XYZ file of C-alpha atoms in Angstrom:
613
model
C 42.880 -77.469 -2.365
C 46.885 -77.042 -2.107
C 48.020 -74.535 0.040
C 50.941 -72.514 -1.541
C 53.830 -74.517 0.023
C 52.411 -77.706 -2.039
C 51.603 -75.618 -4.816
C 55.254 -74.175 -4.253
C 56.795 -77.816 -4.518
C 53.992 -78.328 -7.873
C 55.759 -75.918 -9.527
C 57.949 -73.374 -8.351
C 58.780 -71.017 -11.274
C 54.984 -69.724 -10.663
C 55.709 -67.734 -7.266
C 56.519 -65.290 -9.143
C 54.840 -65.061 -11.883
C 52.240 -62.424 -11.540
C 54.696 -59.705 -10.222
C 57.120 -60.818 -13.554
C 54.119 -60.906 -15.741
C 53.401 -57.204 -14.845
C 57.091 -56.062 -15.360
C 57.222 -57.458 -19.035
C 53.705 -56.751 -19.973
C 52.020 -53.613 -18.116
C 52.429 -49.937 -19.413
C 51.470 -47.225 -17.383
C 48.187 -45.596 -18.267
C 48.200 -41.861 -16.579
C 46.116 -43.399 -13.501
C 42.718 -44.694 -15.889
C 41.262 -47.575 -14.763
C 38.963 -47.695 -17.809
C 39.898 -50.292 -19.887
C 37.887 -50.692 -23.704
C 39.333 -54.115 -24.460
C 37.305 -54.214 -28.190
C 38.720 -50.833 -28.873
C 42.004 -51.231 -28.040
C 43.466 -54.333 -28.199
C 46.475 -52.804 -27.149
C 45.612 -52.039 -23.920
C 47.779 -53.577 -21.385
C 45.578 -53.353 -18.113
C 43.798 -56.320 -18.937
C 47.601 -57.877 -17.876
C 47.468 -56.186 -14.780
C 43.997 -57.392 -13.466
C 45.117 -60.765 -15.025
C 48.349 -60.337 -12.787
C 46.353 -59.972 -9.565
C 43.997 -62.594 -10.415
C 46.419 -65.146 -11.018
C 48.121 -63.827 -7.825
C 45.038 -64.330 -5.884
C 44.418 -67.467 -7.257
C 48.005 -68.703 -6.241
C 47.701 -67.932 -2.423
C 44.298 -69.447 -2.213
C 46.266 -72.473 -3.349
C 45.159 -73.351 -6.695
C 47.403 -75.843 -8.927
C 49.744 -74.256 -11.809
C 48.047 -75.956 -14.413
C 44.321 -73.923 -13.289
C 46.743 -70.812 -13.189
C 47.608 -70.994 -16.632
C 44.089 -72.569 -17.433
C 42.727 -69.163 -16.831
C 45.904 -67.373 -18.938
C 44.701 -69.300 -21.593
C 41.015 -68.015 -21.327
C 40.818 -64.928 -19.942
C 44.318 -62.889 -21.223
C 44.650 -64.228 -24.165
C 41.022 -63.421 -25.050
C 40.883 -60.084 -24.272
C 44.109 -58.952 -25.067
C 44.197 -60.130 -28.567
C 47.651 -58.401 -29.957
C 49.727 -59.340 -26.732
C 49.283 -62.936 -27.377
C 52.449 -63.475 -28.885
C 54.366 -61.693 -26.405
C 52.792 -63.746 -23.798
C 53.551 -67.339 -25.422
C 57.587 -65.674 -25.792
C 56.922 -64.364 -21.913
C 55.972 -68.219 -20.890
C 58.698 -70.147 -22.482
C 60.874 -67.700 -20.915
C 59.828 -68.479 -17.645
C 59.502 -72.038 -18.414
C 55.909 -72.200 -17.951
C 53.590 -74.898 -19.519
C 50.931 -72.841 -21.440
C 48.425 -75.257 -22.653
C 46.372 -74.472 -25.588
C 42.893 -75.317 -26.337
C 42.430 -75.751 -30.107
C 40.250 -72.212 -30.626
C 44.452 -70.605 -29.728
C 45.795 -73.092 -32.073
C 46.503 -70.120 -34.093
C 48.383 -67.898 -31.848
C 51.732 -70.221 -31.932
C 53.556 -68.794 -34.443
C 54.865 -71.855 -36.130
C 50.983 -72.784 -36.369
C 49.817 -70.038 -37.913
C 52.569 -70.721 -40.620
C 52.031 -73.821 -41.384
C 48.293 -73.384 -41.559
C 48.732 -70.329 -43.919
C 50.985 -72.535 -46.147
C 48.377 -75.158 -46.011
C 45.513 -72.923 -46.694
C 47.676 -71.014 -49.625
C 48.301 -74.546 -51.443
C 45.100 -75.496 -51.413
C 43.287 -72.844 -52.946
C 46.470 -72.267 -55.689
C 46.619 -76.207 -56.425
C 42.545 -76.537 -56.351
C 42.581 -73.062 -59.084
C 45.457 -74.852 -61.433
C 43.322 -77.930 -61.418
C 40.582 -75.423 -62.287
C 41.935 -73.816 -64.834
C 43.119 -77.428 -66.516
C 39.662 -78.506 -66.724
C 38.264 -75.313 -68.101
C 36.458 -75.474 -71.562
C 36.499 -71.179 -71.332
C 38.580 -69.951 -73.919
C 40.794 -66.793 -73.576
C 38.954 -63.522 -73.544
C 40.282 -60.849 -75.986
C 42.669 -59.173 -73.283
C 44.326 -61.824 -72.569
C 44.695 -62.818 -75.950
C 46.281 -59.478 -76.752
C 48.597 -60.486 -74.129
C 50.029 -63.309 -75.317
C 50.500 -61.623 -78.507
C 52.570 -59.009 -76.997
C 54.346 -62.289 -75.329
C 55.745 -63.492 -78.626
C 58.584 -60.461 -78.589
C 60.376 -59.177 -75.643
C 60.009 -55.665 -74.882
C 60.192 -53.161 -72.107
C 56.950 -51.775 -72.837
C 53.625 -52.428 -74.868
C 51.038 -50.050 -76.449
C 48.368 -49.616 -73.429
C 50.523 -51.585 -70.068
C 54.063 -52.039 -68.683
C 55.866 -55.436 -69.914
C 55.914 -57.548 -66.658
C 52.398 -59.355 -68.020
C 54.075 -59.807 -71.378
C 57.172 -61.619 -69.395
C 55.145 -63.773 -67.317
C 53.145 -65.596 -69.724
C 56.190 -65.660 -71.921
C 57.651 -67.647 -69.128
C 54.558 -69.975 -68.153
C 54.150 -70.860 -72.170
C 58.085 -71.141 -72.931
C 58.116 -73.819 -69.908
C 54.289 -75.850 -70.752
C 53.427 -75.031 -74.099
C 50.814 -72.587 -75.787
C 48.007 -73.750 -74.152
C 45.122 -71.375 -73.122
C 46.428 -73.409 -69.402
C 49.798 -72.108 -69.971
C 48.553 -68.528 -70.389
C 46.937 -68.388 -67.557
C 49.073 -70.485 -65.225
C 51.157 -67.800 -63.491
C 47.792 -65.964 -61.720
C 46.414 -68.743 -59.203
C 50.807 -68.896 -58.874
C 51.292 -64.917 -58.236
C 47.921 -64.673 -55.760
C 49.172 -67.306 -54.000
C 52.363 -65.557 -53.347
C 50.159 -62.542 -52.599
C 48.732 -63.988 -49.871
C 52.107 -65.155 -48.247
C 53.175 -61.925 -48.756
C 50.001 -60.345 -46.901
C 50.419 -62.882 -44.217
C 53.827 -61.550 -43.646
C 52.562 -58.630 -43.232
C 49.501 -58.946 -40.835
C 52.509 -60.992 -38.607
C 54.839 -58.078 -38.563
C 52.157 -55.725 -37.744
C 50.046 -57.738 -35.526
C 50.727 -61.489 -34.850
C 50.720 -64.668 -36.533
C 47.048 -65.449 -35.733
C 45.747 -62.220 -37.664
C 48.310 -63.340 -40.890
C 46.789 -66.440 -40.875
C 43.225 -65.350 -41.090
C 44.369 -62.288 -44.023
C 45.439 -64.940 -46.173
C 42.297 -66.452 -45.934
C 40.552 -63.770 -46.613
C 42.252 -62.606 -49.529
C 42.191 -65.406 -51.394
C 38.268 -65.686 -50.686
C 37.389 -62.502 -51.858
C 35.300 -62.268 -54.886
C 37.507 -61.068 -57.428
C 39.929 -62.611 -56.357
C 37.951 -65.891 -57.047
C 37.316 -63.868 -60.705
C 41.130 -63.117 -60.889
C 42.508 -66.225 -60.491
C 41.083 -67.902 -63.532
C 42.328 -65.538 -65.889
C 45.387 -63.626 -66.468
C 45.806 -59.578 -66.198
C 47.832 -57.032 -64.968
C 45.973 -56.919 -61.528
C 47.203 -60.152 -60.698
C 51.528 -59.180 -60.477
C 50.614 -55.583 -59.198
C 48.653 -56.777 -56.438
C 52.168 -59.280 -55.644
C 54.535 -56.191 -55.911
C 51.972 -54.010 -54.090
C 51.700 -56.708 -50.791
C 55.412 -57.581 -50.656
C 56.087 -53.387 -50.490
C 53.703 -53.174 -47.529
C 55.728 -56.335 -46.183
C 58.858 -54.453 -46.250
C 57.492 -51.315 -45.113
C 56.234 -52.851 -42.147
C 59.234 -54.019 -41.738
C 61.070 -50.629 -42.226
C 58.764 -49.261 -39.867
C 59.772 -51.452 -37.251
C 63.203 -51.589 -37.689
C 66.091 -50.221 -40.206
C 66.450 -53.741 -42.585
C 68.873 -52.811 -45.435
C 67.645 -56.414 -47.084
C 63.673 -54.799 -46.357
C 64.658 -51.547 -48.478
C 65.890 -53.547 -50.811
C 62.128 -55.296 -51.198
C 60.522 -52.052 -51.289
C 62.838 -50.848 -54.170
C 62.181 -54.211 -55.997
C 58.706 -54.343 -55.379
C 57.846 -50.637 -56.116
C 59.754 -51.483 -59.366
C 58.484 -54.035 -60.565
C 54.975 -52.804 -59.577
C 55.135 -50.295 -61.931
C 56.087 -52.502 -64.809
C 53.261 -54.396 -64.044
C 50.280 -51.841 -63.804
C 50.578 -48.154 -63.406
C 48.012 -48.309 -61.087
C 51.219 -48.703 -58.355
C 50.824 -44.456 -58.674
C 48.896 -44.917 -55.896
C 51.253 -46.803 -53.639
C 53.601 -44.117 -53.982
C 50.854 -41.956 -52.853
C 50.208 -44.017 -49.782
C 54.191 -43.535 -49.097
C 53.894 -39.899 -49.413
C 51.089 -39.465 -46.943
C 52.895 -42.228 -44.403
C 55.980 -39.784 -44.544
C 53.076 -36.846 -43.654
C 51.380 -38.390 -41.304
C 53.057 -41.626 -40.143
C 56.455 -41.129 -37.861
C 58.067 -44.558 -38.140
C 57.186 -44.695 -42.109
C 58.508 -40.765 -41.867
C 61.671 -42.292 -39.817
C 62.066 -45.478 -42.163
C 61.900 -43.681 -45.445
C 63.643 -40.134 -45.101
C 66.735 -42.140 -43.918
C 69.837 -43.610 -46.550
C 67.533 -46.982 -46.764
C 64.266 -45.184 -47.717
C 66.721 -43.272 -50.057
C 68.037 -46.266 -51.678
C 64.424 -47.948 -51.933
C 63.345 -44.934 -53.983
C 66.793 -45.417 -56.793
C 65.914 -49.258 -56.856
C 62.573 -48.515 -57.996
C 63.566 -46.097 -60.164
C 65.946 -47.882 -61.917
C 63.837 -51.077 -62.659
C 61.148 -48.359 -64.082
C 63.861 -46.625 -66.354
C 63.737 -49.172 -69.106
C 60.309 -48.849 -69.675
C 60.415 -45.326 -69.259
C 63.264 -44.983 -71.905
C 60.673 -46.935 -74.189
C 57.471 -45.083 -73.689
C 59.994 -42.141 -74.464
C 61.381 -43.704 -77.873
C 57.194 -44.911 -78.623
C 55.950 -41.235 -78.390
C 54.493 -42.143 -74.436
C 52.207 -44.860 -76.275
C 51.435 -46.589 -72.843
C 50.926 -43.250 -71.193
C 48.703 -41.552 -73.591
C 46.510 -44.786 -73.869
C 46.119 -44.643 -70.259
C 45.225 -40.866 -70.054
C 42.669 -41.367 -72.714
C 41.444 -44.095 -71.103
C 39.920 -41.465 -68.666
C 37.801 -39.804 -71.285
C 37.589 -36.308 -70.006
C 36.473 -35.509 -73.247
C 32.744 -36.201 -73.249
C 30.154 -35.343 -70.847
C 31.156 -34.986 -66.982
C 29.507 -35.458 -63.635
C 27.457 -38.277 -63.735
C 26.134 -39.188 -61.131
C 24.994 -42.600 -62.175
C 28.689 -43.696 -62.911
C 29.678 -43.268 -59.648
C 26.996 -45.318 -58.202
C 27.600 -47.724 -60.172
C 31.015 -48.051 -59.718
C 30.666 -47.865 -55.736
C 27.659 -50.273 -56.256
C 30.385 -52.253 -58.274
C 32.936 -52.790 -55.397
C 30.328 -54.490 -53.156
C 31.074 -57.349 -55.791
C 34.860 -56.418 -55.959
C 35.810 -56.977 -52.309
C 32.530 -58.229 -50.871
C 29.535 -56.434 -49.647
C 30.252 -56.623 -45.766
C 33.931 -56.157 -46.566
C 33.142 -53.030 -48.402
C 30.710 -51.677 -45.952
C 32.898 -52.393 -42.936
C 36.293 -51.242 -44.763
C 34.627 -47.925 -45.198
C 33.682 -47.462 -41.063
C 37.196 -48.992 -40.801
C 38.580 -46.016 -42.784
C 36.829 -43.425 -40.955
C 37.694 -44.578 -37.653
C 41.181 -45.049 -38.841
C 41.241 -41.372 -40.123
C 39.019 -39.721 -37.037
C 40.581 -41.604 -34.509
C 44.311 -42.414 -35.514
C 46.128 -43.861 -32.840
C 43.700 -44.434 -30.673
C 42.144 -46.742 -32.948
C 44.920 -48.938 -33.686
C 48.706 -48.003 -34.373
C 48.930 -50.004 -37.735
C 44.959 -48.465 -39.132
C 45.751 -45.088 -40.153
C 49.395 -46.190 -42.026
C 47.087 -48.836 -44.256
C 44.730 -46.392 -44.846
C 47.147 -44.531 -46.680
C 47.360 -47.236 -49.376
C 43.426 -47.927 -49.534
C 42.370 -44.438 -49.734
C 43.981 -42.793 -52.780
C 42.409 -45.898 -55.303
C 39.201 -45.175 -54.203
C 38.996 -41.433 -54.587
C 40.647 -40.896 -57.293
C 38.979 -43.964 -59.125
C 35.708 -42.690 -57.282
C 36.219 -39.325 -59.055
C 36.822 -40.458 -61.875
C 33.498 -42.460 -62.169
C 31.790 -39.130 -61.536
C 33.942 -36.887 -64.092
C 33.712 -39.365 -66.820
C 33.343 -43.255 -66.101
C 35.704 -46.309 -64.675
C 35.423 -49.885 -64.204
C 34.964 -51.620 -61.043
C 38.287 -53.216 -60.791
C 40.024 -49.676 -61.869
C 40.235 -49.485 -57.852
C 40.968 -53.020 -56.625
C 44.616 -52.181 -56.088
C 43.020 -50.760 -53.054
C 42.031 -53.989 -51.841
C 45.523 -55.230 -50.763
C 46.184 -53.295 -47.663
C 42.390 -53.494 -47.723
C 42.412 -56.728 -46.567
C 44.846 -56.128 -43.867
C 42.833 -53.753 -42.420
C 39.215 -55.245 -42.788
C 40.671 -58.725 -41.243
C 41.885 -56.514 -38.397
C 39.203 -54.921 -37.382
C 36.880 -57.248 -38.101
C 39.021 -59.443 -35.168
C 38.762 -57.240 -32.704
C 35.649 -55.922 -30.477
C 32.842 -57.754 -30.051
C 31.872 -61.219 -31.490
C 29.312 -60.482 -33.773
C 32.376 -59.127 -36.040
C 33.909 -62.326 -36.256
C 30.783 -63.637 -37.626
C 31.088 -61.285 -40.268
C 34.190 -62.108 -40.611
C 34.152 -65.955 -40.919
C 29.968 -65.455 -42.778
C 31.556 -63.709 -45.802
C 34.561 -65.905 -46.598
C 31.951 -68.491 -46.579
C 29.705 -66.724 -48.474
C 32.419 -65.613 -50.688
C 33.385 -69.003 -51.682
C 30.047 -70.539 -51.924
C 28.354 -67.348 -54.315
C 31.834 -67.599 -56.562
C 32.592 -71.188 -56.912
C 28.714 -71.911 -58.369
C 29.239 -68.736 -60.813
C 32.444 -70.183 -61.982
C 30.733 -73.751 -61.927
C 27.887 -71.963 -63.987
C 30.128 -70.151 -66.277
C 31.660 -73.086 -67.366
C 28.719 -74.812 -68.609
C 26.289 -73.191 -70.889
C 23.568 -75.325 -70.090
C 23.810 -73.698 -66.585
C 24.597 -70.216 -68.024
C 21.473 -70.424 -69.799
C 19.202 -72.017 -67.073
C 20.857 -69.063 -65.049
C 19.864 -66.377 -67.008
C 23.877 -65.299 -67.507
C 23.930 -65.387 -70.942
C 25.060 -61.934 -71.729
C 27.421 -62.355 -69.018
C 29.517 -65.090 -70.410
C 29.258 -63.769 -74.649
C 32.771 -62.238 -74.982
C 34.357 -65.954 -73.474
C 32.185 -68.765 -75.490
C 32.805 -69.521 -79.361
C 36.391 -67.873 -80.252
C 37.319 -71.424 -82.215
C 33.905 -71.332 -83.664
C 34.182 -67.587 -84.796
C 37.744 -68.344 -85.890
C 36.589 -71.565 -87.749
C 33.617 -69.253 -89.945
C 35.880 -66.665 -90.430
C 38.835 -68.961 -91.900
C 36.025 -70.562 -94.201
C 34.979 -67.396 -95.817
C 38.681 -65.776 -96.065
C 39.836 -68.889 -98.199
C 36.613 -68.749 -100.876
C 38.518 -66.456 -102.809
C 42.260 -65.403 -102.930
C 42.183 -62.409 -100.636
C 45.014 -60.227 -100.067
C 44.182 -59.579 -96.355
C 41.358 -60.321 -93.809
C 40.561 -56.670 -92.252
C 38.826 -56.219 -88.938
C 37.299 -52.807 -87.113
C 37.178 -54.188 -83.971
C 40.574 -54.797 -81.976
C 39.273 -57.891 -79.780
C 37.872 -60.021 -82.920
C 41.313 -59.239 -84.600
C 43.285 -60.822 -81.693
C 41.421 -63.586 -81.016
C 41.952 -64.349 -84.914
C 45.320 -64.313 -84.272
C 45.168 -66.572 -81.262
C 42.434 -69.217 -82.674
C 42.938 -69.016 -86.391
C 45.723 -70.844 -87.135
C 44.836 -72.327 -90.556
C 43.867 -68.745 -92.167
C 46.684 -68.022 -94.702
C 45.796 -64.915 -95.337
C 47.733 -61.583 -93.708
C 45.515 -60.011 -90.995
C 45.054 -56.082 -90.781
C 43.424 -53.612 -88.975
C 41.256 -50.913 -90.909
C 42.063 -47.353 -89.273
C 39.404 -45.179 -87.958
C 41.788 -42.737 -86.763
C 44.390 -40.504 -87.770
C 46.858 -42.745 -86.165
C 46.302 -46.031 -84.088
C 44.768 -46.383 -80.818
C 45.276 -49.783 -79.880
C 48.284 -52.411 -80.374
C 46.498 -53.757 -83.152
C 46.465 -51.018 -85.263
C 49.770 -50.057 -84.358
C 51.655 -53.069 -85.572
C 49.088 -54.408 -88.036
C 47.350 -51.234 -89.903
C 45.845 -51.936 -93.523
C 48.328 -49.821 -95.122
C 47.152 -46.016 -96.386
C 47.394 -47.354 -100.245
C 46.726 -50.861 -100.868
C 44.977 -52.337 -104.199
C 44.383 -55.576 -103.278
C 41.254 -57.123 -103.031
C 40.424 -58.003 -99.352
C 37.747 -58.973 -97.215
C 36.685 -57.049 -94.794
C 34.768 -58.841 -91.666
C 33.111 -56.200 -89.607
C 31.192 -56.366 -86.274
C 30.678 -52.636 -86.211
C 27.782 -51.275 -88.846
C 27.883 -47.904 -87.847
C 31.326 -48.012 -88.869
C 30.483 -49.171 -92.696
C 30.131 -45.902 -94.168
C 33.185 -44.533 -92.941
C 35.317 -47.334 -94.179
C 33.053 -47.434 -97.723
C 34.817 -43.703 -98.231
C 38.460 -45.627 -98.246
C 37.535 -47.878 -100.836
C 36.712 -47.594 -104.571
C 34.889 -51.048 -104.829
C 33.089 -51.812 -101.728
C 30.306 -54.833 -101.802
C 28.585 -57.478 -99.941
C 29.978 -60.774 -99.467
C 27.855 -62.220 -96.686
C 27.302 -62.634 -93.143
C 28.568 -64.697 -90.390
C 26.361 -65.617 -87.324
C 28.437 -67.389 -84.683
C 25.302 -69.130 -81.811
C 26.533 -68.414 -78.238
C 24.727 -69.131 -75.065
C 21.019 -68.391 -74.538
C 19.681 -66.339 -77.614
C 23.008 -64.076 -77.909
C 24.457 -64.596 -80.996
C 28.111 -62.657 -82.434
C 27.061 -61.173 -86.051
C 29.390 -59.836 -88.307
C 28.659 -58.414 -91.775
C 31.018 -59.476 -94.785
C 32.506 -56.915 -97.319
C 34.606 -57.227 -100.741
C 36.474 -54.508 -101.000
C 39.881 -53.243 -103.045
C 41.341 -50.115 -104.267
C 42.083 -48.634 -100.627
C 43.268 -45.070 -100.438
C 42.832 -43.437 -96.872
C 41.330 -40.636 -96.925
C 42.641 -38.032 -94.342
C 41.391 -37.930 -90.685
C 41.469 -34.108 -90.472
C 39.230 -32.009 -88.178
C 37.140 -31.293 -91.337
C 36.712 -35.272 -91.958
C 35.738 -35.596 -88.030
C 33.473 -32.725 -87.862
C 31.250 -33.968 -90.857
C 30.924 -37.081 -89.293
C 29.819 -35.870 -86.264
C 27.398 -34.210 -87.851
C 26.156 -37.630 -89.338
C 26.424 -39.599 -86.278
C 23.958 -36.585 -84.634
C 21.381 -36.688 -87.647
C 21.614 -40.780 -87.098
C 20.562 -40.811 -82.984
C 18.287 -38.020 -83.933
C 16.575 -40.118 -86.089
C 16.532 -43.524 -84.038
């Protein structure tokens, strides 16, 4: 054993090392001596009994190197979110900190690079993915495309940014189904640098790393990054605002307010959904002082114009389009029909154990309530992200109960949602980490051999998916029947009563001559379809009309005065699912007015018709 004169000579810088270690770590505690080290990471005791260990191991005469041995075990540890203060505190001193490769993580460089590596993986393994996939576009993201075609600042039912990105990803490879969908395994991966610069600026570089890999392992996420939607920029704008309002937070950053403007911005011309990030904002001014301090200031100020002025555009154009985009999402929420149902809002909550995992979900929600019944106590960063998680899933949640929503009408949530599950899920006792590191696992396993099944309908069918996969499987097919029987006979126009078919005509059949249209059911349109391509109110031509919707045949007989069978087309897709559509001549088309009169006898005979199934 040395004695401290030869451990002196070892290395000197270390005689004073516990007393220094104190000074830059330790914060007074109002005399406690409790310390709840899985509760509060913060809590900077565990430094001071470090301190005195260290110190006692130093006069018994250990070496420097079984001095910092224990540093790396025991503080570093325990005291999970003063790691990277202590690495900074040892190069300082000039002290050789040794890391055993379970830290690895906790140098920040490390982390980094790791979260690059891990980030370029899973976006280069999903491009490759999406090359190789024989899954044709589903009709949304046909529809999107379409709108791609012409520059706008605004589109019948979302914001333009979706348009604009595919417009991009096709102008630079082609018209590919690959093209379409190239920019969402691009924009997630940005997501999750984005998130990873946030988990660093609120935590360290060790809980970044770790965020990114959970959010790109999350199941819809897996979902999200083989197609295209409007989920996939939101959810880029929505992490890099957190990023610079974590940053704001810390510290007045003119170039951070500047994000915030450009991402609230350009959030909103992505999804409207980004509502609820300004929500989150409002309650962080209520409730959160250094968001309050950050954003009632001349740089919270000028973050709000920024964002306002990127919207303006596409509020100018909702404006000049009667609030198209507007109204189609208010009538989206169908307030109209019957409310409270309870079974809708099971199902949706049942729904976002698949969304974000079902340990994620479960743990998110005691994450929440802790965050929210304990504030600072539980963690100085929980209650600000549970300003941007909570909003989504009530309102969303009432919603589901008042009328119905879809399980991804909430996954906007999800983004400072992962922030906070990763968190928490790091701290405390092991077992957490287990469920941490178990459900990326699982995650990735369950999702890449349902994508694997997807894509082959052998599998599907083995599976039992069937009627999971029928809206992606035979478009060319359908397109190919549908062409055959508009060219028998010299047809004015192909009509459709069902927006999706319609699109995916446009997208797949490319030798069909014939002008497309959309039959009306309604006074006026209610989807981009029948907005830009309505059968006119007078047309005499003789068209076919190819109709998936037979409850919808009497209706449309009314508009004609020669209405008669011209066949059927039944397009095989996996399983024993099948996509049937009935075939009608028809000419002399007069519309015949969609008054409250015309809707009320209707009614009537849609009532008599479930009466009488």
């Amino acid at each position: 054993m040395l004695t401290p004169n030869e451990a002196s000579a070892n290395y000197a810088p270390l005689r004073n090392f516990p007393r220094r270690l104190n000074e830059a770590f330790v914060t007074p505690t109002g005399g406690s001596n409790k310390c709840h080290i899985s509760d509060f990471p913060e809590n900077y005791q565990i430094l001071n009994i470090a301190a005195h260990k260290i110190n006692i191991l130093w006069y018994r005469g250990q070496a420097a190197e079984k001095c910092f041995s224990f540093v790396t075990v025991d503080i570093l540890t325990k005291a999970n979110t003063l790691r990277p203060k202590c690495y900074t505190f040892f190069d300082q001193f000039g002290c050789p900190c040794k890391m055993s490769p379970q830290f690895a993580l906790e140098r920040p460089e490390s982390a980094l690079r790791a979260a690059l590596i891990v980030i370029a993986i899973f976006t280069l393994g999903r491009i490759i993915a999406l090359a190789l996939s024989p899954i044709e576009l589903y009709a949304d993201e046909t529809q999107y495309w379409i709108w791609s075609q012409t520059f706008d600042w605004g589109y019948f039912s979302k914001p333009p940014v979706i348009a604009w990105v595919i417009a991009l990803t096709t102008g630079l490879f082609g018209d590919s189904d690959f093209a379409v969908r190239l920019a969402s395994p691009l924009l997630h991966g940005a997501t999750a640098g984005f998130l990873f610069l946030a988990g660093r600026t609120l935590w360290d570089s060790r809980t970044g790393f770790w965020i990114t890999l959970t959010y790109l392992t999350v199941p819809a996420i897996w979902l999200s990054g083989a197609v295209i939607s409007t989920d996939t920029p939101l959810f880029t704008a929505w992490s890099a605002g957190l990023y610079c309002l974590a940053l704001l937070r810390r510290e007045p950053s003119w170039q951070a307010a500047i994000g915030l403007g450009v991402a609230i911005g350009l959030g909103f011309m992505s999804k409207y959904a980004m509502i609820y990030f300004v929500l989150g904002t409002g309650l962080a001014i209520l409730f959160d002082t250094p968001a309050r301090r950050a954003l009632l200031s001349l740089q919270g100020g000028v973050a709000g114009l920024i964002g306002l002025a990127i919207l303006a555009p596409n509020l100018i154009w909702n404006a000049a389009n009667d609030f198209a985009t507007v109204s189609h999402t208010a009538a989206n929420a169908n307030w109209g029909g019957e409310l409270f149902k309870f079974d809708e809002l099971s199902e949706f909550l049942g729904g976002q154990l698949g969304v974000f995992g079902p340990a994620f979900f479960v743990f998110l929600v005691l994450a929440l309530y802790r965050a929210i019944k304990e504030r600072q106590a539980f963690g100085e960063h929980a209650l600000f992200l549970a300003f941007f998680i909570v909003p989504a899933l009530v309102a969303v949640s009432a919603q589901s109960f008042i009328s119905r929503a879809h399980a991804n009408w909430a996954a906007s949530a999800y983004v400072a949602g992962t922030l906070l599950i990763t968190w928490y899920l790091l701290q405390g006792p092991r077992w957490r980490r287990y469920v941490l590191f178990g459900s990326i696992g699982f995650h990735t396993i369950l999702m890449v051999t349902l994508m694997t099944i997807a894509a082959s309908p052998a599998l599907t069918e083995a599976a039992g998916m069937s009627n999971s996969t029928k809206r992606i499987r035979a478009w060319q097919e359908t397109a190919d029947a549908i062409t055959l029987a508009g060219m028998e006979r010299p047809y004015s126009a192909v009509v459709f009563d069902n927006r999706n078919v319609f699109h995916q005509m446009q997208r797949y059949a490319g030798e069909l001559d014939r002008p497309l249209a959309m039959w009306l059911r309604y006074s006026g349109p209610v989807n981009h379809a029948e907005q830009n391509w309505p059968l006119a109110e007078r047309f005499d031509g003789e068209i076919l009309i190819v109709s998936e919707r037979p409850r919808e045949i009497p209706r449309m007989r009314e508009d004609f005065e020669d209405f008669a069978p011209a066949g059927e087309i039944s397009i095989a897709l996996d399983g024993d699912k099948t996509r049937d559509f009935t075939l009608w001549r028809a000419s002399g088309h007069q519309r015949i007015t969609r008054d409250e009169a015309y809707e009320n006898r209707w009614t009537a005979v849609d009532l008599a018709r479930r009466g009488g199934d």
